[in-house]
Every structure is written in C-alpha cells, then in structure tokens.
Short mmCIF file of C-alpha atoms in Angstrom, two decimals:
data_model
loop_
_atom_site.label_atom_id
_atom_site.label_comp_id
_atom_site.label_asym_id
_atom_site.label_seq_id
_atom_site.Cartn_x
_atom_site.Cartn_y
_atom_site.Cartn_z
CA UNK A 1 71.78 103.49 89.97
CA UNK A 2 71.66 106.58 87.91
CA UNK A 3 68.13 105.74 86.97
CA UNK A 4 67.00 106.17 90.70
CA UNK A 5 67.97 110.02 90.50
CA UNK A 6 64.22 111.17 89.55
CA UNK A 7 63.35 109.60 92.82
CA UNK A 8 65.60 110.72 95.09
CA UNK A 9 62.72 112.31 97.76
CA UNK A 10 61.09 108.97 97.86
CA UNK A 11 64.31 107.21 98.15
CA UNK A 12 65.21 109.41 101.05
CA UNK A 13 61.48 108.72 102.64
CA UNK A 14 62.26 104.78 102.07
CA UNK A 15 65.51 104.89 103.63
CA UNK A 16 64.09 107.00 106.88
CA UNK A 17 61.48 104.61 107.09
CA UNK A 18 64.05 101.65 106.94
CA UNK A 19 66.17 103.14 109.56
CA UNK A 20 63.27 104.17 111.74
CA UNK A 21 62.02 100.46 111.97
CA UNK A 22 65.68 99.22 112.55
CA UNK A 23 65.59 101.56 115.26
CA UNK A 24 62.25 99.85 116.49
CA UNK A 25 63.44 96.12 115.48
CA UNK A 26 60.89 94.16 117.78
CA UNK A 27 57.84 95.81 116.22
CA UNK A 28 58.62 94.02 112.86
CA UNK A 29 60.29 91.27 114.11
CA UNK A 30 57.42 89.26 115.14
CA UNK A 31 55.41 89.74 112.19
CA UNK A 32 58.05 89.07 109.78
CA UNK A 33 59.07 85.74 111.60
CA UNK A 34 55.50 84.86 111.51
CA UNK A 35 54.58 85.71 107.92
CA UNK A 36 58.26 85.70 106.09
CA UNK A 37 57.77 89.31 104.56
CA UNK A 38 55.67 92.15 104.47
CA UNK A 39 55.11 94.89 101.74
CA UNK A 40 55.21 98.28 102.44
CA UNK A 41 54.35 101.34 99.68
CA UNK A 42 56.53 104.26 99.92
CA UNK A 43 55.77 106.99 96.89
CA UNK A 44 57.28 105.63 94.00
CA UNK A 45 58.27 102.43 95.63
CA UNK A 46 56.96 99.24 96.44
CA UNK A 47 59.10 97.34 99.16
CA UNK A 48 59.10 93.58 99.76
CA UNK A 49 60.78 93.51 103.17
CA UNK A 50 62.13 90.15 104.45
CA UNK A 51 64.16 88.88 107.40
CA UNK A 52 67.80 87.61 107.08
CA UNK A 53 69.17 85.68 110.29
CA UNK A 54 73.05 85.85 110.64
CA UNK A 55 75.70 84.92 113.53
CA UNK A 56 74.46 81.82 114.79
CA UNK A 57 70.33 83.10 115.12
CA UNK A 58 71.61 86.03 117.00
CA UNK A 59 71.86 88.78 114.30
CA UNK A 60 68.18 89.88 112.95
CA UNK A 61 68.71 92.01 109.47
CA UNK A 62 66.19 93.07 107.29
CA UNK A 63 66.24 92.71 103.20
CA UNK A 64 64.46 95.37 100.76
CA UNK A 65 63.74 94.13 97.45
CA UNK A 66 62.35 97.19 96.08
CA UNK A 67 60.95 98.11 92.72
CA UNK A 68 59.39 101.28 91.26
CA UNK A 69 55.50 101.26 90.42
CA UNK A 70 56.44 101.59 86.94
CA UNK A 71 58.59 98.65 86.73
CA UNK A 72 61.21 100.15 85.40
CA UNK A 73 63.88 100.13 88.12
CA UNK A 74 64.52 97.72 90.84
CA UNK A 75 67.36 97.44 93.58
CA UNK A 76 67.71 95.31 96.59
CA UNK A 77 69.75 96.34 100.07
CA UNK A 78 70.22 94.83 103.69
CA UNK A 79 70.22 96.70 106.78
CA UNK A 80 71.18 95.55 110.28
CA UNK A 81 73.84 95.52 112.94
CA UNK A 82 77.25 96.70 111.81
CA UNK A 83 78.40 92.85 113.27
CA UNK A 84 77.35 91.67 109.95
CA UNK A 85 80.21 93.09 108.28
CA UNK A 86 83.06 91.68 110.58
CA UNK A 87 81.96 89.52 113.24
CA UNK A 88 83.70 85.96 113.25
CA UNK A 89 80.55 84.12 114.14
CA UNK A 90 78.53 85.99 111.13
CA UNK A 91 81.12 84.39 108.63
CA UNK A 92 78.95 81.95 107.23
CA UNK A 93 76.50 85.00 106.35
CA UNK A 94 79.12 86.95 104.67
CA UNK A 95 80.52 84.10 102.59
CA UNK A 96 77.19 82.82 101.31
CA UNK A 97 76.11 86.76 100.48
CA UNK A 98 79.31 86.93 98.42
CA UNK A 99 78.98 83.95 96.67
CA UNK A 100 75.18 84.47 95.84
CA UNK A 101 74.60 88.33 95.30
CA UNK A 102 76.35 91.29 93.69
CA UNK A 103 77.40 93.99 96.16
CA UNK A 104 77.43 97.49 94.77
CA UNK A 105 78.24 99.38 97.98
CA UNK A 106 78.67 98.98 101.75
CA UNK A 107 78.05 101.93 104.06
CA UNK A 108 78.32 102.20 107.74
CA UNK A 109 76.03 104.38 109.70
CA UNK A 110 77.05 106.56 112.66
CA UNK A 111 74.57 106.79 115.58
CA UNK A 112 75.51 110.03 116.33
CA UNK A 113 74.28 111.26 112.77
CA UNK A 114 71.27 109.20 111.84
CA UNK A 115 68.04 109.45 113.64
CA UNK A 116 66.67 106.42 115.10
CA UNK A 117 69.88 104.41 115.20
CA UNK A 118 70.56 103.27 118.93
CA UNK A 119 73.15 100.55 117.81
CA UNK A 120 76.13 100.28 115.04
CA UNK A 121 74.14 99.88 111.92
CA UNK A 122 75.14 99.16 108.43
CA UNK A 123 73.64 98.88 105.02
CA UNK A 124 74.46 96.65 101.96
CA UNK A 125 73.71 97.75 98.53
CA UNK A 126 72.85 95.09 95.81
CA UNK A 127 72.82 95.41 92.41
CA UNK A 128 73.90 93.81 89.29
CA UNK A 129 77.43 93.12 88.96
CA UNK A 130 79.41 96.19 89.61
CA UNK A 131 83.16 96.80 88.26
CA UNK A 132 84.14 97.54 91.78
CA UNK A 133 82.18 98.19 95.40
CA UNK A 134 82.31 101.49 97.00
CA UNK A 135 82.69 101.53 101.14
CA UNK A 136 82.27 104.63 103.18
CA UNK A 137 81.04 105.81 106.47
CA UNK A 138 78.02 107.68 105.54
CA UNK A 139 77.68 111.04 107.00
CA UNK A 140 74.23 111.75 106.76
CA UNK A 141 70.82 110.34 104.66
CA UNK A 142 71.39 112.74 101.83
CA UNK A 143 74.85 111.59 101.03
CA UNK A 144 73.58 108.01 101.54
CA UNK A 145 70.97 108.83 99.01
CA UNK A 146 73.36 110.21 96.38
CA UNK A 147 75.55 107.39 97.05
CA UNK A 148 72.58 104.97 96.02
CA UNK A 149 72.06 107.00 92.88
CA UNK A 150 75.90 106.71 91.86
CA UNK A 151 76.64 110.35 92.84
CA UNK A 152 80.03 110.99 94.54
CA UNK A 153 82.06 113.51 95.64
CA UNK A 154 85.72 113.74 95.84
CA UNK A 155 85.77 115.16 99.20
CA UNK A 156 83.66 112.03 100.47
CA UNK A 157 86.33 109.49 101.96
CA UNK A 158 85.09 106.48 99.92
CA UNK A 159 87.09 103.39 99.36
CA UNK A 160 86.69 101.04 96.50
CA UNK A 161 87.85 97.36 96.07
CA UNK A 162 87.34 95.13 93.16
CA UNK A 163 87.01 92.02 95.55
CA UNK A 164 85.54 91.88 98.67
CA UNK A 165 86.86 89.67 101.46
CA UNK A 166 84.61 87.45 103.74
CA UNK A 167 87.05 88.03 106.58
CA UNK A 168 85.74 91.66 106.90
CA UNK A 169 83.46 93.93 104.97
CA UNK A 170 84.04 97.04 106.78
CA UNK A 171 84.80 99.89 104.83
CA UNK A 172 87.99 100.97 107.03
CA UNK A 173 89.57 97.34 106.12
CA UNK A 174 89.75 98.54 102.69
CA UNK A 175 91.51 101.62 103.53
CA UNK A 176 95.19 100.17 103.15
CA UNK A 177 95.82 100.09 106.65
CA UNK A 178 94.29 97.13 107.96
CA UNK A 179 95.64 95.46 104.89
CA UNK A 180 98.94 96.16 106.06
CA UNK A 181 98.14 94.62 109.17
CA UNK A 182 96.91 91.34 107.50
CA UNK A 183 99.74 91.36 105.34
CA UNK A 184 102.31 91.72 108.65
CA UNK A 185 100.10 88.61 110.03
CA UNK A 186 100.47 86.68 106.67
CA UNK A 187 104.32 86.89 106.84
CA UNK A 188 104.20 84.65 110.19
CA UNK A 189 102.76 81.32 111.46
CA UNK A 190 99.37 82.65 112.73
CA UNK A 191 97.36 80.84 114.83
CA UNK A 192 94.08 82.08 116.58
CA UNK A 193 94.46 82.72 120.39
CA UNK A 194 92.24 80.04 121.30
CA UNK A 195 94.89 77.55 119.95
CA UNK A 196 97.79 78.86 122.04
CA UNK A 197 96.10 79.91 124.96
CA UNK A 198 93.41 78.66 127.37
CA UNK A 199 90.98 81.50 127.51
CA UNK A 200 88.34 81.70 130.86
CA UNK A 201 85.80 84.02 131.29
CA UNK A 202 86.07 85.88 134.81
CA UNK A 203 83.06 85.43 137.03
CA UNK A 204 80.53 87.94 138.76
CA UNK A 205 80.31 88.11 142.06
CA UNK A 206 77.16 89.21 144.02
CA UNK A 207 77.61 92.37 146.64
CA UNK A 208 76.91 90.43 149.53
CA UNK A 209 79.73 87.86 148.56
CA UNK A 210 82.13 91.04 149.29
CA UNK A 211 84.51 91.24 151.95
CA UNK A 212 86.87 93.25 153.58
CA UNK A 213 89.30 90.25 153.54
CA UNK A 214 90.03 87.04 152.06
CA UNK A 215 90.89 86.55 148.24
CA UNK A 216 91.58 89.55 146.34
CA UNK A 217 88.79 90.22 144.01
CA UNK A 218 89.68 91.92 140.57
CA UNK A 219 88.01 94.26 138.49
CA UNK A 220 88.58 96.37 135.42
CA UNK A 221 89.36 99.21 137.36
CA UNK A 222 92.40 97.33 139.10
CA UNK A 223 94.17 96.72 135.76
CA UNK A 224 96.22 99.84 134.97
CA UNK A 225 99.81 100.65 133.20
CA UNK A 226 99.88 96.91 132.57
CA UNK A 227 99.93 96.10 136.23
CA UNK A 228 97.27 94.34 138.69
CA UNK A 229 96.79 97.22 141.36
CA UNK A 230 95.86 96.40 145.12
CA UNK A 231 92.06 95.75 144.90
CA UNK A 232 89.39 97.24 146.99
CA UNK A 233 87.08 94.11 146.72
CA UNK A 234 87.58 90.78 148.59
CA UNK A 235 85.73 87.34 148.16
CA UNK A 236 85.43 85.47 151.46
CA UNK A 237 87.79 82.06 151.76
CA UNK A 238 84.23 80.61 152.79
CA UNK A 239 83.06 81.18 149.22
CA UNK A 240 86.21 80.76 147.05
CA UNK A 241 85.08 77.22 145.98
CA UNK A 242 82.50 78.61 143.61
CA UNK A 243 85.35 80.70 141.74
CA UNK A 244 87.94 78.13 141.52
CA UNK A 245 88.28 78.36 137.75
CA UNK A 246 88.61 82.15 138.24
CA UNK A 247 91.59 81.77 140.21
CA UNK A 248 94.58 83.41 138.69
CA UNK A 249 98.10 81.73 138.44
CA UNK A 250 101.11 83.13 138.04
CA UNK A 251 101.92 84.14 134.28
CA UNK A 252 98.06 84.50 133.51
CA UNK A 253 97.74 87.42 131.02
CA UNK A 254 94.63 89.52 132.22
CA UNK A 255 92.51 91.13 129.47
CA UNK A 256 89.54 93.69 130.27
CA UNK A 257 86.50 92.95 128.63
CA UNK A 258 85.93 96.64 127.93
CA UNK A 259 88.99 96.94 126.03
CA UNK A 260 91.04 100.10 126.03
CA UNK A 261 94.74 101.15 126.22
CA UNK A 262 96.80 99.68 129.39
CA UNK A 263 93.90 97.19 129.87
CA UNK A 264 96.30 94.10 129.63
CA UNK A 265 98.45 93.09 132.78
CA UNK A 266 101.06 90.24 133.44
CA UNK A 267 100.01 88.14 136.66
CA UNK A 268 103.00 87.97 138.70
CA UNK A 269 103.91 86.23 141.91
CA UNK A 270 102.86 89.01 144.10
CA UNK A 271 99.61 89.26 142.47
CA UNK A 272 98.22 85.80 143.77
CA UNK A 273 96.04 84.06 145.07
CA UNK A 274 93.24 86.76 143.13
CA UNK A 275 89.92 85.97 141.27
CA UNK A 276 88.78 87.40 138.05
CA UNK A 277 85.59 89.34 137.78
CA UNK A 278 83.25 89.19 135.04
CA UNK A 279 84.88 92.05 133.42
CA UNK A 280 88.00 90.32 132.75
CA UNK A 281 89.45 87.65 130.60
CA UNK A 282 91.98 85.41 131.89
CA UNK A 283 94.49 84.34 128.87
CA UNK A 284 96.95 81.15 130.11
CA UNK A 285 99.38 80.49 127.43
CA UNK A 286 99.96 76.95 126.74
CA UNK A 287 101.79 76.87 123.23
CA UNK A 288 103.93 79.66 123.79
CA UNK A 289 105.45 81.33 126.60
CA UNK A 290 103.74 84.13 128.88
CA UNK A 291 106.59 86.33 128.41
CA UNK A 292 106.40 86.04 124.70
CA UNK A 293 102.77 86.78 124.09
CA UNK A 294 102.27 89.51 126.64
CA UNK A 295 105.61 91.46 125.17
CA UNK A 296 103.64 90.97 121.74
CA UNK A 297 100.55 91.91 122.80
CA UNK A 298 101.70 95.19 124.56
CA UNK A 299 104.44 95.73 121.59
CA UNK A 300 104.03 98.57 119.18
CA UNK A 301 103.35 96.50 116.62
CA UNK A 302 101.44 93.81 118.72
CA UNK A 303 98.97 96.66 119.81
CA UNK A 304 98.29 97.47 116.00
CA UNK A 305 97.38 94.13 114.95
CA UNK A 306 95.22 92.92 118.38
CA UNK A 307 93.49 96.25 119.13
CA UNK A 308 92.05 96.25 115.56
CA UNK A 309 91.26 92.69 115.76
CA UNK A 310 89.62 93.51 119.12
CA UNK A 311 87.72 96.63 117.81
CA UNK A 312 86.04 94.52 114.78
CA UNK A 313 84.78 92.09 117.29
CA UNK A 314 83.44 94.75 119.88
CA UNK A 315 79.66 94.70 120.63
CA UNK A 316 77.52 96.94 122.56
CA UNK A 317 76.77 100.61 122.07
CA UNK A 318 76.99 102.48 125.48
CA UNK A 319 80.06 99.93 126.42
CA UNK A 320 81.63 98.25 123.75
CA UNK A 321 82.61 94.73 124.78
CA UNK A 322 84.49 91.36 123.54
CA UNK A 323 82.78 88.19 123.53
CA UNK A 324 84.79 85.09 124.77
CA UNK A 325 83.21 83.10 121.42
CA UNK A 326 85.09 85.83 119.41
CA UNK A 327 88.33 86.22 121.25
CA UNK A 328 89.43 82.89 120.73
CA UNK A 329 89.57 83.50 116.94
CA UNK A 330 91.72 86.67 117.41
CA UNK A 331 95.16 85.76 115.06
CA UNK A 332 98.59 86.06 116.73
CA UNK A 333 101.73 85.19 115.31
CA UNK A 334 103.84 82.40 116.49
CA UNK A 335 107.62 82.65 115.57
CA UNK A 336 110.29 80.38 115.90
CA UNK A 337 111.28 79.41 119.45
CA UNK A 338 114.93 81.96 119.10
CA UNK A 339 112.94 84.77 117.95
CA UNK A 340 110.16 84.39 120.65
CA UNK A 341 112.55 84.09 123.27
CA UNK A 342 114.37 87.39 122.02
CA UNK A 343 111.05 89.38 121.79
CA UNK A 344 110.52 88.20 125.50
CA UNK A 345 113.38 89.81 126.59
CA UNK A 346 112.44 92.88 125.19
CA UNK A 347 110.40 95.69 126.55
CA UNK A 348 108.54 96.39 123.65
CA UNK A 349 109.17 95.33 119.86
CA UNK A 350 108.13 97.35 116.61
CA UNK A 351 110.17 96.19 113.53
CA UNK A 352 108.63 99.49 111.61
CA UNK A 353 110.42 101.82 113.83
CA UNK A 354 114.06 100.45 114.17
CA UNK A 355 115.13 103.22 116.50
CA UNK A 356 112.35 101.97 119.13
CA UNK A 357 113.46 98.65 118.41
CA UNK A 358 117.02 99.16 118.96
CA UNK A 359 116.76 101.40 122.13
CA UNK A 360 115.26 98.02 123.45
CA UNK A 361 118.00 95.98 121.78
CA UNK A 362 120.66 97.93 123.79
CA UNK A 363 118.78 97.55 127.20
CA UNK A 364 119.03 93.75 126.24
CA UNK A 365 122.27 93.39 124.61
CA UNK A 366 123.24 90.19 126.75
CA UNK A 367 120.19 88.38 125.49
CA UNK A 368 120.02 89.29 121.90
CA UNK A 369 122.57 87.80 119.32
CA UNK A 370 123.77 89.22 116.18
CA UNK A 371 121.98 87.04 113.86
CA UNK A 372 118.82 88.03 115.36
CA UNK A 373 119.63 91.89 115.12
CA UNK A 374 120.61 91.01 111.36
CA UNK A 375 116.76 90.21 110.84
CA UNK A 376 115.30 93.46 112.47
CA UNK A 377 118.18 95.75 110.41
CA UNK A 378 117.16 94.00 107.28
CA UNK A 379 113.42 94.87 107.86
CA UNK A 380 114.19 98.52 109.04
CA UNK A 381 116.21 98.99 105.58
CA UNK A 382 113.20 97.31 103.76
CA UNK A 383 110.96 99.77 105.45
CA UNK A 384 113.21 102.74 104.46
CA UNK A 385 113.05 101.83 100.65
CA UNK A 386 115.31 99.16 100.19
CA UNK A 387 114.18 96.28 97.94
CA UNK A 388 113.87 93.13 99.53
CA UNK A 389 115.02 91.20 96.44
CA UNK A 390 118.32 93.37 95.88
CA UNK A 391 119.76 91.46 99.36
CA UNK A 392 122.21 89.25 98.25
CA UNK A 393 122.59 85.35 99.19
CA UNK A 394 125.52 84.78 101.63
CA UNK A 395 127.68 82.90 99.02
CA UNK A 396 127.30 85.74 96.35
CA UNK A 397 128.15 88.51 99.30
CA UNK A 398 131.78 87.37 99.57
CA UNK A 399 134.40 90.35 99.20
CA UNK A 400 137.80 90.00 98.39
CA UNK A 401 140.29 91.78 100.76
CA UNK A 402 143.42 91.02 99.61
CA UNK A 403 146.30 88.52 99.29
CA UNK A 404 143.90 85.70 98.41
CA UNK A 405 141.31 86.48 101.44
CA UNK A 406 137.85 86.60 101.44
CA UNK A 407 135.63 88.20 103.71
CA UNK A 408 131.90 87.26 104.06
CA UNK A 409 129.49 90.46 105.47
CA UNK A 410 126.68 89.74 107.69
CA UNK A 411 124.52 91.10 104.93
CA UNK A 412 124.94 92.70 101.38
CA UNK A 413 122.71 94.41 98.79
CA UNK A 414 123.10 94.72 95.22
CA UNK A 415 123.07 98.42 93.84
CA UNK A 416 121.46 99.56 90.45
CA UNK A 417 125.22 100.49 89.12
CA UNK A 418 126.18 96.96 90.11
CA UNK A 419 128.31 97.57 93.13
CA UNK A 420 127.56 96.09 96.51
CA UNK A 421 126.42 97.52 99.91
CA UNK A 422 128.22 95.41 102.53
CA UNK A 423 126.74 95.66 106.06
CA UNK A 424 128.20 94.52 109.19
CA UNK A 425 126.42 93.94 112.24
CA UNK A 426 127.54 94.31 115.87
CA UNK A 427 125.42 94.09 119.00
CA UNK A 428 127.94 96.59 120.17
CA UNK A 429 130.80 98.83 119.20
CA UNK A 430 132.79 97.42 121.97
CA UNK A 431 133.06 94.12 120.12
CA UNK A 432 135.12 95.45 117.13
CA UNK A 433 138.54 94.55 117.21
CA UNK A 434 140.85 97.16 117.34
CA UNK A 435 142.08 98.65 113.61
CA UNK A 436 139.17 96.74 111.83
CA UNK A 437 137.34 99.62 110.84
CA UNK A 438 140.64 100.95 109.33
CA UNK A 439 141.23 97.72 107.64
CA UNK A 440 137.76 97.93 105.76
CA UNK A 441 138.52 102.04 105.23
CA UNK A 442 141.62 100.55 103.38
CA UNK A 443 140.01 98.23 101.09
CA UNK A 444 137.30 101.12 100.21
CA UNK A 445 140.23 103.36 99.53
CA UNK A 446 142.12 100.51 97.30
CA UNK A 447 140.34 98.47 94.89
CA UNK A 448 137.14 97.97 97.08
CA UNK A 449 134.50 99.12 94.92
CA UNK A 450 131.59 98.86 97.19
CA UNK A 451 129.92 100.89 100.29
CA UNK A 452 130.50 99.83 103.91
CA UNK A 453 127.76 100.11 106.68
CA UNK A 454 128.68 99.45 110.22
CA UNK A 455 125.55 99.11 112.18
CA UNK A 456 124.37 98.25 115.70
CA UNK A 457 120.75 98.31 115.16
CA UNK A 458 120.23 101.97 116.61
CA UNK A 459 123.44 103.42 115.04
CA UNK A 460 124.64 103.32 111.08
CA UNK A 461 128.19 104.29 110.20
CA UNK A 462 128.39 104.54 106.59
CA UNK A 463 131.47 104.66 104.65
CA UNK A 464 132.36 105.25 100.77
CA UNK A 465 135.59 104.92 98.79
CA UNK A 466 138.04 107.90 98.81
CA UNK A 467 135.92 109.75 101.46
CA UNK A 468 137.57 110.70 104.38
CA UNK A 469 135.02 110.79 106.83
CA UNK A 470 131.91 108.60 107.37
CA UNK A 471 128.00 109.41 107.74
CA UNK A 472 126.47 108.69 111.10
CA UNK A 473 122.83 108.26 111.38
CA UNK A 474 120.46 107.21 114.14
CA UNK A 475 117.96 105.67 112.07
CA UNK A 476 118.18 103.45 108.69
CA UNK A 477 119.46 105.42 105.69
CA UNK A 478 117.82 105.38 102.44
CA UNK A 479 119.61 104.35 99.37
CA UNK A 480 119.16 107.75 97.95
CA UNK A 481 120.43 109.56 101.08
CA UNK A 482 123.66 107.48 100.85
CA UNK A 483 124.28 108.01 97.20
CA UNK A 484 123.69 111.95 97.55
CA UNK A 485 125.94 111.76 100.59
CA UNK A 486 128.76 110.19 98.53
CA UNK A 487 128.17 112.45 95.66
CA UNK A 488 128.90 115.32 98.21
CA UNK A 489 132.14 113.64 99.71
CA UNK A 490 133.98 112.45 96.42
#
C-alpha cells in the first residue's frame, strides 16, 4: 500500500491508538458489544472499529476499516490475541477469513517491544488480492508502519507465502522448519492425541487438605528428568474419594500444564498410588502402548513435533499453559505394530540423525530386526542426499555372483552412470559368516560392476571395484563422498 507513504505519521498514530485500546480492551469492549461499531478520527484517517468474535466466543478481536479523509485510500486490519493465528479452537475464524478476505500481511507483536501490549498480540492486514502474503514478527512500531506501506528491508526476517493454511498463520510456520514437521507427520498414519489416549486434567487441592501422610499429591515440581520424584505433599486417605479420577495408574504419562523440557514422565509401579494435581495432565493411552507413546514423545524427533505443537496452543502471558480442549487435538503418528514395538524398546529415536539412532539400536540389538534397521538406514541415506526414487525394487536388485547363482541384497540404489550400489544390512558384524566379505570383494575384483556397502546402521564399510582397501564411516555417506573416494583408490 505505497499510497499510505505520505500519511506515515498519521498511520503511526492510528496503530498506536489501536495498540493502546487493545491493551485496555475492556474499555471499548462494552461499547462495541452494545453498538456494533464505533468511529474514530485520527489525523487524515477515519476508522470504523467493529468487533470480531473467534474461538468459541472467547477471543474478542478488533477490526479496523480505515479510509483517508479524501477517500482516495482505504485499508483494513484485524488486531487481537495471537491465538487467532494458531489456536485449534479458532480454526473456524481462520477458515472464514481466508474464504472471504485477501490477506496482505501478518505480524506478531512482541510484548517486550510494543507499549500497552500485555498479552501476545498479532495484526492481520487486509487488502486487495496480493500476489503473496508477507509474515513477520514486527520489531517496533516504525517497522510495522513501513510494512503497511509496502516497504521492506533485506535485514528484516520476513517470510512470504503464496497461500496461507488455516491450520496455522503464525509467521514462524512459514520459515520452512514447521513445514518439515508437518511433512514428517504427513508421511505417517496421523491421529489426534485424544483419539489414541484418554486425557484427564489433574485436580487442585485446598491447602487444608494437605497432609504429612496419605496418598502422594504430585505437582509440576515433582516431575524431573522424565521421572516422578518423591513428593512433598500428601492427601489424606479420608479425602481421596474426591480425587478418584485423578488417581494414577501404572503406564500413565504425566505432562505438566506449563510445558517445558523434561516435563514428561511415565508412571511406574513404584509411583502409585498417587494423585495428579491441577498442574498436570494424565495421558492414558488405549490405542497405542504407553511405552511407544512415551518413547516417541521423549525422542528427539518426537520432541520437535510435539513441542512445536504445544507451543502453538499455549496461552497466558506470565506463565504460558496448555488447555485440555487444545491438547486433545495435538497430532501424533500411529505406525505399524512392529515399528511401534521396536520404538518402544529404544531409549530415543531420531531418523534424521542416524548416529544417535544406531547407538540405541546397538543397545537393543536383541529386540531390533535387520528388516527394521533397513528402513532406518534407507531414511538416513535419503537424509544424506540420496534420491528416494533411485532405490531399486527388490526383484530388479538381483546381482549375479557367478556359477549361475544370484544374490538379492537388502537395499540397492541406481547411480547416474547406471551402476548399482548394493547395501547389505546386518544387526551386528558378528552375524557375518566367515569369508563372506572376501567373497564380495572377489566379485568386485572380477566382473562385479557395482559398489558394495556393508552397514550395521552405526557403521558403514564401503567397497569399490579393484580397490585394496575399504572406506569406513560412522555416519551415512553421501554419493559424492563415495565417488570421490573411488577416484582416489582406483
């Protein structure tokens, strides 16, 4: 909206007025609810202010429809709690907004920077249909004015999107990181947490109900490093009936309401009986095992996916917290039974970092099959730059090894020059029969026009034709690294 450039001072005054009114929302709220709208004149601008209600009547937003006094320029914006951009319960508002309006820009407003803002806020700028929408976390009022006018500096962290998703309109969602999270989820059978587990809110106790003995009463401070600590407070057995729903069972997963690192714990037999306080959620899985769900949520990949979703639905200024109505909609992957059983046996999982994954595989070798490692290795190689569509179907991967014999490798990959990379997966090197590697080397030194990789997941041994030595690596090799090494040794 470059035409606003000549009105920057008045535009700044208008935005300051809007922010101040938002900071004192109750002053205007009553009048808006009674009259539908009010009109304010600020410099060269006349603004008609109306109320927009979102999030099941709990989120009151302000809409400003603004015109210059000469009628040559007009624009609109919506100002309100940042939850309007991401809260699951505000999804209907976003759906309707995207269907009926054209969004030019979205900016979140930091409480620490903007005067009068006492809760997370955001502004949505409406205009004629733009080619793309810009999204940012505004750093100050002057920057916001410049963006209203369509002026941007390279140093500003601004994301752009041709199409906004009603799932999430936070600027950070369009920086690529959160999109990768969504892609990770989209590749699995995804369900909402409330579809695979019963979620129970803990219950607060009055101080006079506290006792020196009885049933342990767990608070957020009692959850540390994934474990339930010895509590300081108890509820008398005489009052336990009032907390029957909050009594823990073995296998329950505890989540602190004010979410933070190491605030998940799996309830063991030693932890019960106990009562969950109002600062805890009880997650009681019924469609997946508690072992799988807990291992997933506490794994590196799980934390990335789960933690980001939790942060999207947090509310509150001083101490952000999560509401039960939002938590039940958080998405989790539900994998095939054998994979979930394997994950349940691991200390942590992360397919993006094969070294971390395979350390755990080695700890759990007896419970992890080679076929399962194959999938992890394949994903790790793809993460290292191997093309997913170059992996060869099993029937086409057969290799002739002399005397009419055929060998069907665990994995095979087609190089640009037509050769194959043959990958053999072993859960541990002790499973390789004597002379097997020598036989493979003999084929390579003969007519075998392929590259051979032996891997346990945490160890890669690469053999190329006519080379006297192999290349050993503890991380997944890139194709470029293999071919460069092949040039050096041949």
